[in-house]
Amino acid sequence: MTTEQNTPACVWSAVQDAPVRELFPGIRARRLWIGDGGAKAYVLEMDANTRWQGVDVHEPGPEEVFVLSGVFNDGERDYPAGTFIHAPAGSSHVPQTATGCTLFLFYPEG
């Protein structure tokens, strides 16, 4: 890939090489990218029959979720693979899954 002088190049990462952190038993976050201003991207892996401990509050900004595989539940309804969810700043949910799921998470404001 070529870029013009003083233009940043693309940044990439592979999920299998991303650092992994277990947030709760059976729930793992793989950090893909951290940008300027606190923006960040993750892959979240949730094993079957797992649930976030407590309430997940979206602060300081929104959370963007794309369900890559499985079925994600936010505590109110199921979202199958292929679903996009925008959770505005200040909203909350209790992430959980009966089947297991993999999510792409993007936090544009940290």
PDB file of C-alpha atoms in Angstrom:
ATOM      1  CA  MET A   1       0.000   0.000   0.000  1.00  0.00           C
ATOM      2  CA  THR A   2       1.304   3.443  -0.827  1.00  0.00           C
ATOM      3  CA  THR A   3       0.335   6.676   0.827  1.00  0.00           C
ATOM      4  CA  GLU A   4       0.964  10.314   0.150  1.00  0.00           C
ATOM      5  CA  GLN A   5       3.619  11.978   2.236  1.00  0.00           C
ATOM      6  CA  ASN A   6       2.355  12.783   5.775  1.00  0.00           C
ATOM      7  CA  THR A   7      -0.765  10.644   5.276  1.00  0.00           C
ATOM      8  CA  PRO A   8      -1.088   7.831   7.837  1.00  0.00           C
ATOM      9  CA  ALA A   9      -1.117   4.267   6.555  1.00  0.00           C
ATOM     10  CA  CYS A  10      -3.831   1.763   7.377  1.00  0.00           C
ATOM     11  CA  VAL A  11      -3.527  -0.156  10.622  1.00  0.00           C
ATOM     12  CA  TRP A  12      -4.638  -3.774  10.844  1.00  0.00           C
ATOM     13  CA  SER A  13      -4.747  -6.635  13.316  1.00  0.00           C
ATOM     14  CA  ALA A  14      -5.712 -10.303  13.274  1.00  0.00           C
ATOM     15  CA  VAL A  15      -8.158 -11.600  15.885  1.00  0.00           C
ATOM     16  CA  GLN A  16      -6.051 -14.660  16.677  1.00  0.00           C
ATOM     17  CA  ASP A  17      -3.040 -12.423  17.421  1.00  0.00           C
ATOM     18  CA  ALA A  18      -4.931  -9.778  19.428  1.00  0.00           C
ATOM     19  CA  PRO A  19      -4.249  -9.592  23.170  1.00  0.00           C
ATOM     20  CA  VAL A  20      -7.030 -11.368  25.059  1.00  0.00           C
ATOM     21  CA  ARG A  21      -8.413 -10.522  28.487  1.00  0.00           C
ATOM     22  CA  GLU A  22     -11.022 -12.523  30.392  1.00  0.00           C
ATOM     23  CA  LEU A  23     -13.588 -10.019  31.682  1.00  0.00           C
ATOM     24  CA  PHE A  24     -15.808 -12.582  33.421  1.00  0.00           C
ATOM     25  CA  PRO A  25     -15.812 -16.395  33.359  1.00  0.00           C
ATOM     26  CA  GLY A  26     -16.440 -17.397  29.731  1.00  0.00           C
ATOM     27  CA  ILE A  27     -16.363 -13.800  28.405  1.00  0.00           C
ATOM     28  CA  ARG A  28     -13.187 -12.654  26.640  1.00  0.00           C
ATOM     29  CA  ALA A  29     -12.271  -9.357  24.983  1.00  0.00           C
ATOM     30  CA  ARG A  30      -9.668  -9.175  22.216  1.00  0.00           C
ATOM     31  CA  ARG A  31      -8.429  -5.635  21.615  1.00  0.00           C
ATOM     32  CA  LEU A  32      -8.022  -4.966  17.894  1.00  0.00           C
ATOM     33  CA  TRP A  33      -7.275  -1.240  17.845  1.00  0.00           C
ATOM     34  CA  ILE A  34      -7.018   1.898  19.978  1.00  0.00           C
ATOM     35  CA  GLY A  35      -7.121   5.240  18.187  1.00  0.00           C
ATOM     36  CA  ASP A  36      -6.645   8.852  18.999  1.00  0.00           C
ATOM     37  CA  GLY A  37      -9.211  10.352  21.337  1.00  0.00           C
ATOM     38  CA  GLY A  38      -9.973   7.026  23.027  1.00  0.00           C
ATOM     39  CA  ALA A  39     -11.736   5.286  20.116  1.00  0.00           C
ATOM     40  CA  LYS A  40     -11.286   1.519  20.253  1.00  0.00           C
ATOM     41  CA  ALA A  41     -12.350  -1.734  18.618  1.00  0.00           C
ATOM     42  CA  TYR A  42     -12.680  -5.206  20.138  1.00  0.00           C
ATOM     43  CA  VAL A  43     -13.912  -8.693  19.410  1.00  0.00           C
ATOM     44  CA  LEU A  44     -15.906 -10.047  22.353  1.00  0.00           C
ATOM     45  CA  GLU A  45     -16.269 -13.814  22.691  1.00  0.00           C
ATOM     46  CA  MET A  46     -19.011 -15.134  24.945  1.00  0.00           C
ATOM     47  CA  ASP A  47     -19.299 -18.846  25.699  1.00  0.00           C
ATOM     48  CA  ALA A  48     -22.738 -20.489  25.872  1.00  0.00           C
ATOM     49  CA  ASN A  49     -24.748 -19.703  29.008  1.00  0.00           C
ATOM     50  CA  THR A  50     -22.637 -16.722  30.073  1.00  0.00           C
ATOM     51  CA  ARG A  51     -23.791 -13.392  31.439  1.00  0.00           C
ATOM     52  CA  TRP A  52     -22.110 -10.047  32.143  1.00  0.00           C
ATOM     53  CA  GLN A  53     -21.743  -9.508  35.875  1.00  0.00           C
ATOM     54  CA  GLY A  54     -23.695  -6.343  36.640  1.00  0.00           C
ATOM     55  CA  VAL A  55     -24.992  -3.730  34.230  1.00  0.00           C
ATOM     56  CA  ASP A  56     -22.896  -2.562  31.256  1.00  0.00           C
ATOM     57  CA  VAL A  57     -23.298   1.238  31.068  1.00  0.00           C
ATOM     58  CA  HIS A  58     -22.094   2.994  27.907  1.00  0.00           C
ATOM     59  CA  GLU A  59     -19.957   5.882  29.087  1.00  0.00           C
ATOM     60  CA  PRO A  60     -18.442   8.222  28.020  1.00  0.00           C
ATOM     61  CA  GLY A  61     -19.817   7.530  24.553  1.00  0.00           C
ATOM     62  CA  PRO A  62     -21.887   5.104  22.519  1.00  0.00           C
ATOM     63  CA  GLU A  63     -21.219   1.445  21.778  1.00  0.00           C
ATOM     64  CA  GLU A  64     -21.605  -0.050  18.306  1.00  0.00           C
ATOM     65  CA  VAL A  65     -22.156  -3.823  18.190  1.00  0.00           C
ATOM     66  CA  PHE A  66     -22.197  -6.208  15.240  1.00  0.00           C
ATOM     67  CA  VAL A  67     -23.096  -9.835  15.982  1.00  0.00           C
ATOM     68  CA  LEU A  68     -20.593 -11.943  14.034  1.00  0.00           C
ATOM     69  CA  SER A  69     -21.844 -15.370  15.123  1.00  0.00           C
ATOM     70  CA  GLY A  70     -24.297 -16.966  17.532  1.00  0.00           C
ATOM     71  CA  VAL A  71     -27.137 -15.159  19.295  1.00  0.00           C
ATOM     72  CA  PHE A  72     -26.531 -12.184  21.585  1.00  0.00           C
ATOM     73  CA  ASN A  73     -29.082 -11.083  24.193  1.00  0.00           C
ATOM     74  CA  ASP A  74     -29.013  -7.623  25.818  1.00  0.00           C
ATOM     75  CA  GLY A  75     -31.253  -8.625  28.725  1.00  0.00           C
ATOM     76  CA  GLU A  76     -34.422  -7.831  26.770  1.00  0.00           C
ATOM     77  CA  ARG A  77     -34.226  -9.526  23.368  1.00  0.00           C
ATOM     78  CA  ASP A  78     -32.161 -11.819  21.151  1.00  0.00           C
ATOM     79  CA  TYR A  79     -30.018 -10.559  18.261  1.00  0.00           C
ATOM     80  CA  PRO A  80     -28.852 -13.216  15.769  1.00  0.00           C
ATOM     81  CA  ALA A  81     -25.689 -13.139  13.674  1.00  0.00           C
ATOM     82  CA  GLY A  82     -25.768 -10.282  11.171  1.00  0.00           C
ATOM     83  CA  THR A  83     -27.470  -7.817  13.542  1.00  0.00           C
ATOM     84  CA  PHE A  84     -26.118  -4.285  14.122  1.00  0.00           C
ATOM     85  CA  ILE A  85     -26.928  -2.526  17.422  1.00  0.00           C
ATOM     86  CA  HIS A  86     -26.266   1.131  18.271  1.00  0.00           C
ATOM     87  CA  ALA A  87     -26.333   1.781  22.029  1.00  0.00           C
ATOM     88  CA  PRO A  88     -26.239   5.553  22.680  1.00  0.00           C
ATOM     89  CA  ALA A  89     -24.115   7.131  25.404  1.00  0.00           C
ATOM     90  CA  GLY A  90     -25.764   6.679  28.790  1.00  0.00           C
ATOM     91  CA  SER A  91     -27.720   3.573  27.770  1.00  0.00           C
ATOM     92  CA  SER A  92     -27.161   0.229  29.473  1.00  0.00           C
ATOM     93  CA  HIS A  93     -27.830  -3.473  29.158  1.00  0.00           C
ATOM     94  CA  VAL A  94     -26.856  -6.853  30.623  1.00  0.00           C
ATOM     95  CA  PRO A  95     -25.010  -8.787  27.874  1.00  0.00           C
ATOM     96  CA  GLN A  96     -25.714 -12.508  27.860  1.00  0.00           C
ATOM     97  CA  THR A  97     -26.073 -15.506  25.576  1.00  0.00           C
ATOM     98  CA  ALA A  98     -27.602 -18.954  25.779  1.00  0.00           C
ATOM     99  CA  THR A  99     -25.909 -20.250  22.619  1.00  0.00           C
ATOM    100  CA  GLY A 100     -22.586 -18.421  22.716  1.00  0.00           C
ATOM    101  CA  CYS A 101     -21.712 -15.542  20.405  1.00  0.00           C
ATOM    102  CA  THR A 102     -18.926 -13.455  18.961  1.00  0.00           C
ATOM    103  CA  LEU A 103     -19.356  -9.689  18.662  1.00  0.00           C
ATOM    104  CA  PHE A 104     -17.462  -6.852  17.027  1.00  0.00           C
ATOM    105  CA  LEU A 105     -17.533  -3.824  19.365  1.00  0.00           C
ATOM    106  CA  PHE A 106     -16.622  -0.278  18.395  1.00  0.00           C
ATOM    107  CA  TYR A 107     -16.413   2.642  20.813  1.00  0.00           C
ATOM    108  CA  PRO A 108     -16.021   5.845  18.760  1.00  0.00           C
ATOM    109  CA  GLU A 109     -15.522   8.000  21.865  1.00  0.00           C
ATOM    110  CA  GLY A 110     -13.817   5.553  24.199  1.00  0.00           C
TER     111      GLY A 110
END
